[in-house]
Coordinates of C-alpha atoms in Angstrom, one line a residue:
M43 CA 0.0 0.0 -0.1
I44 CA 2.0 3.0 -1.3
D45 CA 1.1 6.7 -1.7
Q46 CA 3.5 8.5 -4.1
V47 CA 4.1 11.7 -5.8
Q48 CA 6.7 13.1 -8.2
I49 CA 8.5 16.4 -7.6
K50 CA 11.4 18.2 -9.2
V51 CA 14.3 19.7 -7.2
S52 CA 17.1 22.0 -8.4
S53 CA 20.1 23.0 -6.4
G54 CA 21.7 26.3 -6.8
R55 CA 24.4 27.5 -9.3
G56 CA 27.8 28.5 -7.9
G57 CA 28.8 32.1 -8.1
N58 CA 31.5 33.1 -10.5
G59 CA 35.0 34.0 -9.2
A60 CA 36.2 37.6 -9.8
V61 CA 39.1 39.0 -11.8
S62 CA 40.1 42.1 -9.9
G63 CA 43.3 44.0 -8.9
R64 CA 44.0 46.0 -5.9
R65 CA 44.1 49.7 -6.8
E66 CA 44.9 51.8 -3.7
K67 CA 46.8 54.9 -3.1
F68 CA 50.4 54.3 -1.8
V69 CA 50.1 50.5 -2.8
P70 CA 52.0 50.4 -6.1
H71 CA 52.1 46.7 -6.4
G72 CA 48.6 45.8 -5.1
G73 CA 48.2 42.5 -7.0
P74 CA 45.2 40.5 -7.6
D75 CA 42.4 40.5 -5.2
G76 CA 39.4 38.8 -6.8
G77 CA 37.2 36.9 -4.4
D78 CA 35.6 33.5 -4.9
G79 CA 32.0 33.0 -5.8
G80 CA 29.6 31.6 -3.2
N81 CA 28.5 27.9 -3.3
G82 CA 24.8 27.2 -4.5
G83 CA 22.2 26.2 -2.1
D84 CA 21.5 22.6 -1.4
I85 CA 18.3 20.6 -1.3
Y86 CA 17.5 18.6 1.9
A87 CA 14.7 16.3 2.9
R88 CA 13.7 16.1 6.5
C89 CA 11.5 13.4 8.2
D90 CA 8.7 14.8 10.6
R91 CA 6.3 12.6 12.5
N92 CA 3.7 15.4 12.5
V93 CA 3.3 15.0 8.8
N94 CA 1.5 11.7 7.8
T95 CA 0.7 12.2 4.1
L96 CA 2.2 13.5 0.9
L97 CA -0.8 15.7 0.4
S98 CA 1.2 19.0 0.7
F99 CA 3.1 18.0 -2.6
R100 CA 0.0 18.3 -4.6
Y101 CA 0.2 22.1 -4.3
K102 CA 4.0 22.4 -4.6
R103 CA 6.0 20.1 -6.8
V104 CA 9.1 22.2 -7.6
Y105 CA 11.8 23.0 -5.1
K106 CA 14.7 25.3 -6.1
A107 CA 17.6 26.4 -4.0
G108 CA 19.3 29.8 -4.3
N109 CA 22.2 30.6 -6.5
G110 CA 25.6 31.7 -5.1
S111 CA 26.6 35.3 -5.7
G112 CA 29.8 36.1 -7.6
G113 CA 33.0 37.2 -5.9
S114 CA 34.2 40.8 -5.9
G115 CA 37.4 42.9 -5.4
R116 CA 39.2 43.2 -2.0
K117 CA 39.0 39.3 -1.9
K118 CA 35.2 39.5 -1.0
H119 CA 33.6 36.0 -1.4
G120 CA 30.1 35.9 -2.8
R121 CA 27.1 35.0 -0.7
R122 CA 26.1 31.4 -0.4
G123 CA 22.9 30.4 -2.1
G124 CA 20.0 29.5 0.3
D125 CA 19.2 26.0 1.1
V126 CA 15.7 24.6 0.6
E127 CA 14.2 21.7 2.7
F128 CA 11.1 19.8 2.0
V129 CA 9.3 17.7 4.8
I130 CA 8.1 14.1 4.6
P131 CA 6.5 11.7 6.8
P132 CA 8.3 8.7 8.3
G133 CA 8.4 5.7 6.1
T134 CA 9.1 7.7 3.0
E135 CA 11.5 6.6 0.4
V136 CA 13.2 9.2 -2.0
W137 CA 13.8 7.8 -5.5
D138 CA 15.7 9.2 -8.4
D139 CA 12.9 8.9 -11.0
G140 CA 15.2 9.0 -14.0
A141 CA 17.9 6.7 -12.9
G142 CA 15.4 4.3 -10.9
S143 CA 17.5 4.2 -7.9
R144 CA 16.7 4.8 -4.3
I145 CA 18.4 7.8 -2.9
A146 CA 17.2 7.7 0.8
D147 CA 14.7 6.0 3.2
L148 CA 13.8 8.2 6.0
T149 CA 12.1 6.5 9.0
A150 CA 13.2 8.4 12.1
H151 CA 11.8 11.7 13.4
G152 CA 14.2 14.5 12.7
E153 CA 16.3 12.6 10.3
R154 CA 17.7 14.9 7.6
V155 CA 19.6 14.0 4.4
L156 CA 21.3 16.1 1.6
I157 CA 19.4 15.1 -1.6
V158 CA 21.2 17.4 -4.2
Q159 CA 24.3 19.3 -3.4
G160 CA 24.6 22.9 -4.8
G161 CA 27.2 24.0 -7.4
R162 CA 30.6 25.0 -6.2
G163 CA 31.6 28.7 -6.4
G164 CA 34.4 29.7 -8.9
R165 CA 37.8 30.7 -7.5
G166 CA 38.9 34.3 -8.0
N167 CA 42.1 35.4 -9.7
S168 CA 43.8 35.9 -6.4
R169 CA 43.8 32.2 -6.0
F170 CA 46.1 31.5 -9.0
T171 CA 49.1 33.7 -8.0
S172 CA 52.5 32.1 -8.5
S173 CA 56.0 33.0 -8.6
T174 CA 55.7 32.9 -12.5
N175 CA 52.4 34.7 -12.8
Q176 CA 52.2 37.6 -10.3
F177 CA 48.8 38.9 -11.7
P178 CA 46.4 36.2 -13.0
L179 CA 43.9 37.3 -15.4
L180 CA 41.8 34.1 -15.0
A181 CA 39.0 33.1 -12.7
E182 CA 36.7 30.2 -12.6
E183 CA 33.0 30.0 -13.5
G184 CA 30.8 28.6 -10.9
D185 CA 29.5 25.1 -11.3
P186 CA 25.9 24.7 -12.4
G187 CA 23.4 23.2 -9.9
R188 CA 21.8 19.8 -10.4
E189 CA 18.2 19.1 -11.3
L190 CA 16.6 15.9 -10.4
R191 CA 13.1 14.5 -10.8
L192 CA 12.3 12.6 -7.6
R193 CA 9.7 10.1 -6.7
L194 CA 8.5 10.1 -3.1
E195 CA 6.9 6.7 -1.9
L196 CA 5.2 6.5 1.3
K197 CA 4.4 3.3 2.8
L198 CA 1.3 4.4 4.5
L199 CA 0.4 3.9 8.0
A200 CA -3.2 4.7 8.6
D201 CA -4.3 7.1 11.2
V202 CA -7.9 5.9 11.2
G203 CA -9.1 2.2 10.9
I204 CA -12.7 1.7 9.5
I205 CA -14.1 -1.5 11.2
G206 CA -17.4 -3.3 11.1
A207 CA -19.4 -6.3 9.9
P208 CA -19.6 -7.3 6.4
N209 CA -21.8 -5.2 4.2
A210 CA -22.1 -2.5 6.9
G211 CA -21.0 0.2 4.4
K212 CA -17.2 0.6 5.3
S213 CA -16.2 0.9 1.7
S214 CA -19.0 3.2 0.8
L215 CA -17.9 5.5 3.6
L216 CA -14.3 5.6 2.4
T217 CA -15.5 6.3 -1.2
A218 CA -17.7 9.2 0.2
V219 CA -14.9 11.0 2.1
S220 CA -11.7 10.3 -0.1
A221 CA -10.6 9.8 -3.6
A222 CA -10.3 5.9 -2.9
R223 CA -12.3 3.6 -5.0
P224 CA -12.7 0.3 -3.4
K225 CA -15.2 -2.1 -5.1
V226 CA -18.6 -1.7 -3.6
A227 CA -21.6 -4.1 -4.0
D228 CA -24.5 -5.5 -2.0
Y229 CA -22.8 -8.7 -0.8
P230 CA -20.3 -9.5 2.0
F231 CA -16.7 -9.4 1.6
T232 CA -16.5 -7.2 -1.4
T233 CA -13.3 -5.9 0.1
L234 CA -10.7 -8.6 0.2
E235 CA -7.8 -6.5 1.3
P236 CA -7.4 -3.2 3.3
V237 CA -7.9 -0.2 1.2
L238 CA -6.3 3.2 1.9
G239 CA -7.7 6.6 1.4
V240 CA -6.2 10.1 2.1
I241 CA -8.7 12.5 3.5
E242 CA -8.2 16.4 3.2
Y243 CA -9.9 18.2 6.1
E244 CA -9.5 21.9 6.8
N245 CA -5.9 22.2 5.6
D246 CA -4.9 19.1 7.3
G247 CA -4.7 15.5 6.1
F248 CA -5.1 12.0 7.6
V249 CA -5.2 8.4 6.3
M250 CA -8.1 6.1 6.6
V251 CA -8.0 2.4 6.0
D252 CA -11.0 0.3 5.2
I253 CA -10.6 -3.0 7.1
P254 CA -12.4 -5.9 5.4
G255 CA -15.5 -7.1 7.2
L256 CA -15.0 -9.0 10.5
I257 CA -17.1 -12.0 11.3
E258 CA -17.4 -14.1 14.4
G259 CA -14.1 -16.0 14.9
A260 CA -12.1 -13.3 13.2
H261 CA -9.5 -13.5 16.0
A262 CA -8.7 -17.0 15.4
G263 CA -8.4 -16.5 11.6
A264 CA -12.0 -17.0 10.4
G265 CA -12.3 -15.1 7.0
L266 CA -8.7 -14.0 7.2
G267 CA -9.8 -12.0 10.2
D268 CA -6.5 -12.3 12.0
E269 CA -4.7 -10.7 9.1
F270 CA -7.2 -7.8 8.9
L271 CA -7.1 -7.2 12.7
R272 CA -3.2 -6.8 12.5
H273 CA -3.8 -3.7 10.3
I274 CA -5.9 -2.1 13.1
E275 CA -2.9 -2.3 15.5
R276 CA -1.1 0.5 13.7
T277 CA -4.1 3.0 13.7
R278 CA -4.5 5.7 16.1
I279 CA -8.4 5.6 16.3
L280 CA -11.3 3.5 15.1
V281 CA -14.4 4.4 13.2
H282 CA -16.9 1.5 13.8
V283 CA -19.5 1.4 11.1
I284 CA -22.8 -0.3 12.0
D285 CA -25.5 -1.3 9.5
G286 CA -28.4 0.6 10.9
N287 CA -30.9 -1.6 8.9
G288 CA -29.7 -4.8 10.4
P289 CA -31.8 -7.0 12.6
D290 CA -29.8 -6.1 15.8
P291 CA -27.3 -3.2 15.3
V292 CA -26.3 -3.3 19.0
E293 CA -25.6 -7.1 19.0
D294 CA -23.4 -6.6 15.8
Y295 CA -21.5 -3.9 17.4
F296 CA -20.6 -5.8 20.6
R297 CA -19.7 -8.9 18.7
I298 CA -17.1 -6.9 16.7
R299 CA -15.9 -5.5 20.0
D300 CA -15.5 -9.0 21.4
E301 CA -13.4 -10.0 18.4
L302 CA -11.1 -7.1 18.9
R303 CA -10.8 -7.9 22.6
L304 CA -10.0 -11.6 22.0
F305 CA -7.3 -10.7 19.3
D306 CA -5.7 -7.9 21.5
E307 CA -7.3 -6.3 24.4
S308 CA -5.4 -3.1 23.7
L309 CA -7.4 -2.6 20.5
T310 CA -10.5 -1.9 22.6
A311 CA -8.7 0.9 24.3
K312 CA -8.3 2.7 21.1
P313 CA -10.5 5.9 20.7
E314 CA -13.6 4.8 18.8
I315 CA -16.3 6.7 17.0
I316 CA -19.6 5.0 15.9
A317 CA -21.0 5.7 12.5
F318 CA -24.6 4.4 12.5
N319 CA -25.0 3.9 8.7
K320 CA -27.8 3.7 6.1
L321 CA -29.8 6.7 7.4
D322 CA -31.3 7.0 4.0
I323 CA -33.4 3.9 4.5
P324 CA -36.7 4.4 6.1
G325 CA -36.8 3.3 9.7
V326 CA -33.0 3.6 10.4
D327 CA -33.5 7.0 12.1
D328 CA -35.9 5.5 14.6
A329 CA -33.4 2.5 15.2
F330 CA -30.8 4.9 15.8
E331 CA -32.8 6.8 18.6
L332 CA -33.4 3.4 20.2
C333 CA -29.8 2.3 20.1
K334 CA -27.7 5.4 20.6
D335 CA -27.7 5.5 24.4
E336 CA -26.6 1.9 24.6
L337 CA -23.8 2.5 22.1
A338 CA -22.6 5.7 23.7
G339 CA -21.2 3.9 26.8
T340 CA -18.0 2.7 25.0
A341 CA -17.5 5.2 22.2
A342 CA -16.0 8.7 22.1
S343 CA -19.2 9.9 20.0
V344 CA -22.0 8.3 18.1
R345 CA -23.1 9.8 14.7
S346 CA -26.0 8.7 12.4
I347 CA -24.9 8.9 8.7
S348 CA -25.6 7.6 5.2
A349 CA -22.5 6.9 3.2
A350 CA -24.5 6.4 0.2
G351 CA -26.6 9.5 0.6
R352 CA -23.7 11.7 1.8
I353 CA -25.6 12.5 5.0
G354 CA -23.9 13.5 8.3
L355 CA -20.4 13.0 6.9
S356 CA -19.2 16.5 7.8
E357 CA -20.1 15.9 11.5
L358 CA -18.3 12.6 11.4
L359 CA -15.2 14.0 9.9
Y360 CA -15.2 16.7 12.6
D361 CA -15.3 14.2 15.3
V362 CA -12.5 12.0 13.6
A363 CA -10.4 15.1 13.3
E364 CA -10.8 16.1 16.9
A365 CA -10.2 12.5 18.2
L366 CA -7.1 12.1 16.0
S367 CA -5.7 15.4 17.3
T368 CA -6.1 14.3 20.9
A369 CA -4.6 10.9 20.1
R370 CA -1.4 12.5 18.5
E371 CA -1.0 14.8 21.5
E372 CA -1.1 12.0 23.8
A373 CA 1.4 9.9 21.8
Q374 CA 3.9 12.8 21.9
A375 CA 3.3 13.4 25.6
E376 CA 4.2 9.6 26.2
E377 CA 7.5 10.1 24.4
G378 CA 8.3 13.3 26.4
E379 CA 8.3 15.4 23.3
V380 CA 5.1 17.5 23.3
G381 CA 4.6 19.9 20.5
Q382 CA 5.8 20.6 17.0
A383 CA 8.9 18.9 15.6
T384 CA 12.1 20.6 16.4
V385 CA 14.2 21.8 13.4
T386 CA 17.4 20.0 13.0
Q387 CA 20.4 22.1 13.6
E388 CA 22.4 23.6 10.6
A389 CA 23.9 20.6 8.8
T390 CA 27.6 19.9 8.9
A391 CA 29.6 17.2 7.1
G392 CA 29.6 15.0 10.3
D393 CA 25.9 14.9 11.1
V394 CA 24.0 14.9 7.8
P395 CA 24.5 12.1 5.3
V396 CA 25.8 13.6 2.1
L397 CA 24.9 11.9 -1.2
R398 CA 27.4 12.6 -4.0
P399 CA 27.6 11.2 -7.5
A400 CA 30.5 8.8 -8.3
P401 CA 33.7 10.6 -8.8
A402 CA 34.3 11.6 -12.4
D403 CA 37.4 10.9 -14.4
R404 CA 39.5 14.2 -14.2
R405 CA 41.5 13.4 -17.3
P406 CA 40.4 15.6 -20.4
K407 CA 38.6 13.9 -23.2
I408 CA 38.5 14.9 -26.8
R409 CA 35.6 14.3 -29.2
Q410 CA 36.0 14.9 -32.8
T411 CA 32.7 16.4 -34.2
A412 CA 34.0 17.0 -37.8
P413 CA 37.2 16.3 -39.7
D414 CA 38.6 19.7 -38.5
R415 CA 36.7 20.3 -35.4
Y416 CA 37.4 19.0 -31.8
E417 CA 35.4 19.4 -28.6
V418 CA 37.3 19.5 -25.3
I419 CA 35.4 17.6 -22.4
H420 CA 36.9 18.7 -19.1
R421 CA 35.2 20.5 -16.4
A422 CA 38.2 22.4 -15.0
A423 CA 39.0 23.9 -18.5
T424 CA 35.3 24.8 -19.1
R425 CA 35.2 26.6 -15.8
F426 CA 38.1 28.9 -16.8
A427 CA 36.6 29.3 -20.4
G428 CA 33.5 30.6 -18.9
M429 CA 35.3 33.7 -17.4
V430 CA 38.3 34.3 -19.6
D431 CA 38.3 37.5 -21.9
L432 CA 40.1 36.2 -25.1
N433 CA 40.3 39.9 -26.4
N434 CA 42.9 40.4 -23.7
W435 CA 46.2 39.1 -25.0
G436 CA 47.6 38.3 -21.6
A437 CA 44.4 36.4 -20.5
R438 CA 44.7 34.5 -23.7
V439 CA 48.3 33.6 -22.9
Q440 CA 47.4 32.5 -19.4
F441 CA 44.5 30.5 -20.5
Y442 CA 46.5 28.4 -23.0
D443 CA 49.1 27.9 -20.2
Q444 CA 46.2 26.5 -18.0
L445 CA 45.1 24.1 -20.8
R446 CA 48.7 22.9 -21.1
R447 CA 48.9 22.3 -17.2
Q448 CA 45.6 20.5 -17.3
G449 CA 46.7 18.1 -20.0
V450 CA 44.3 19.4 -22.6
I451 CA 47.0 20.5 -25.2
A452 CA 48.5 17.0 -25.0
A453 CA 45.1 15.4 -25.3
L454 CA 44.4 17.4 -28.4
E455 CA 47.8 16.5 -30.0
R456 CA 47.1 12.8 -29.4
A457 CA 43.6 13.2 -31.0
G458 CA 45.5 14.3 -34.3
I459 CA 44.7 18.1 -34.3
T460 CA 46.6 19.9 -37.1
P461 CA 47.2 23.6 -37.6
G462 CA 44.0 25.5 -38.9
D463 CA 41.6 23.1 -37.1
T464 CA 39.2 24.3 -34.5
Y465 CA 38.8 23.1 -30.9
V466 CA 36.1 24.2 -28.7
V467 CA 36.5 24.8 -24.9
G468 CA 33.1 25.7 -23.2
K469 CA 31.6 28.8 -25.1
H470 CA 34.8 29.6 -27.0
E471 CA 36.0 28.3 -30.5
L472 CA 39.8 28.6 -30.9
E473 CA 42.0 27.9 -33.9
W474 CA 44.9 25.6 -33.5
E475 CA 48.2 27.2 -34.4

């Protein structure tokens, strides 16, 4: 039973390094002072037990971190791009939808994982000073951010269990209040496995599970009842649907209560709301008046409804939301952590798992795209090319020297380049001389 949604996340681009020189009175040899660009923002996923559905992603499916700012003179570094975090419920798996690989599986409250890392900021020209190059005219372009299409899969744990005898109208109720579409017909055991539905109620959401009809002996396995009862153990509250048109609704109710007690007595301690169903059938309203006092002794509230006729459902959902809110607060109090989830401290390399792609081959690669045209595939060379001013002869000479140091020139020679051919580095097309 899985709820899933697809989203797009983009980390921020790194800022460009600056080419700048110190120009100051009484400092005749100021030298280079270009600062580095800021790193791009990261994308994080955080697990929060106060969130129990993926409903919020229906309204926001794109998450983009901030870009880093460029460096400037006086060795000023650019501002780092802002991080972005999306919150998911426990039990959610994060998948790279394009690669089909699982990135993370978050199960613990407060768990935080780095999903996409921002681009690295480019280095300014002050970082390339050497004994043979006192004033570098080169700086690096910031790395681009990464974009991923993610698939979030939640192995749903239901907040509310819908129980009752066969043909009481449980599936009809779930159909009426959610987008779930269980098979519904006028015979017992239409539902052969639990069916989940997500209910949106006043900007909140919760999960209901339709438990197949329980019969006498269910606790011992009759009608697969023991398997169905196990699903109830993980719910917070119960909605007990009673067939108001049956021969003895009260007896039906207590028979199901006995099955719960015989299977696990703690199930009878769960908050319970009774939904006296089929109010649209003549005579059921009179039966409700006769039965409600006897039923009210064990339930938090008793409501008369018609799932088929959409009668009394708003009042029922109000009671469910109130009981669920109380149950959540009590569960948090038992753990000694009442209130909203605390935000995890700012991430450091030591406390947040970092997911990085496999290290790339740093050696330059050459691709021949035409008999006289070659493309250089090398990230370091491309970063310099993004910022170099080839109209400046000094910058052009330094750029060629960087290509030689990085092994690009040797790789082009091995590829068979000849004078007059064109080689492409980043956005620049150069002629081999």
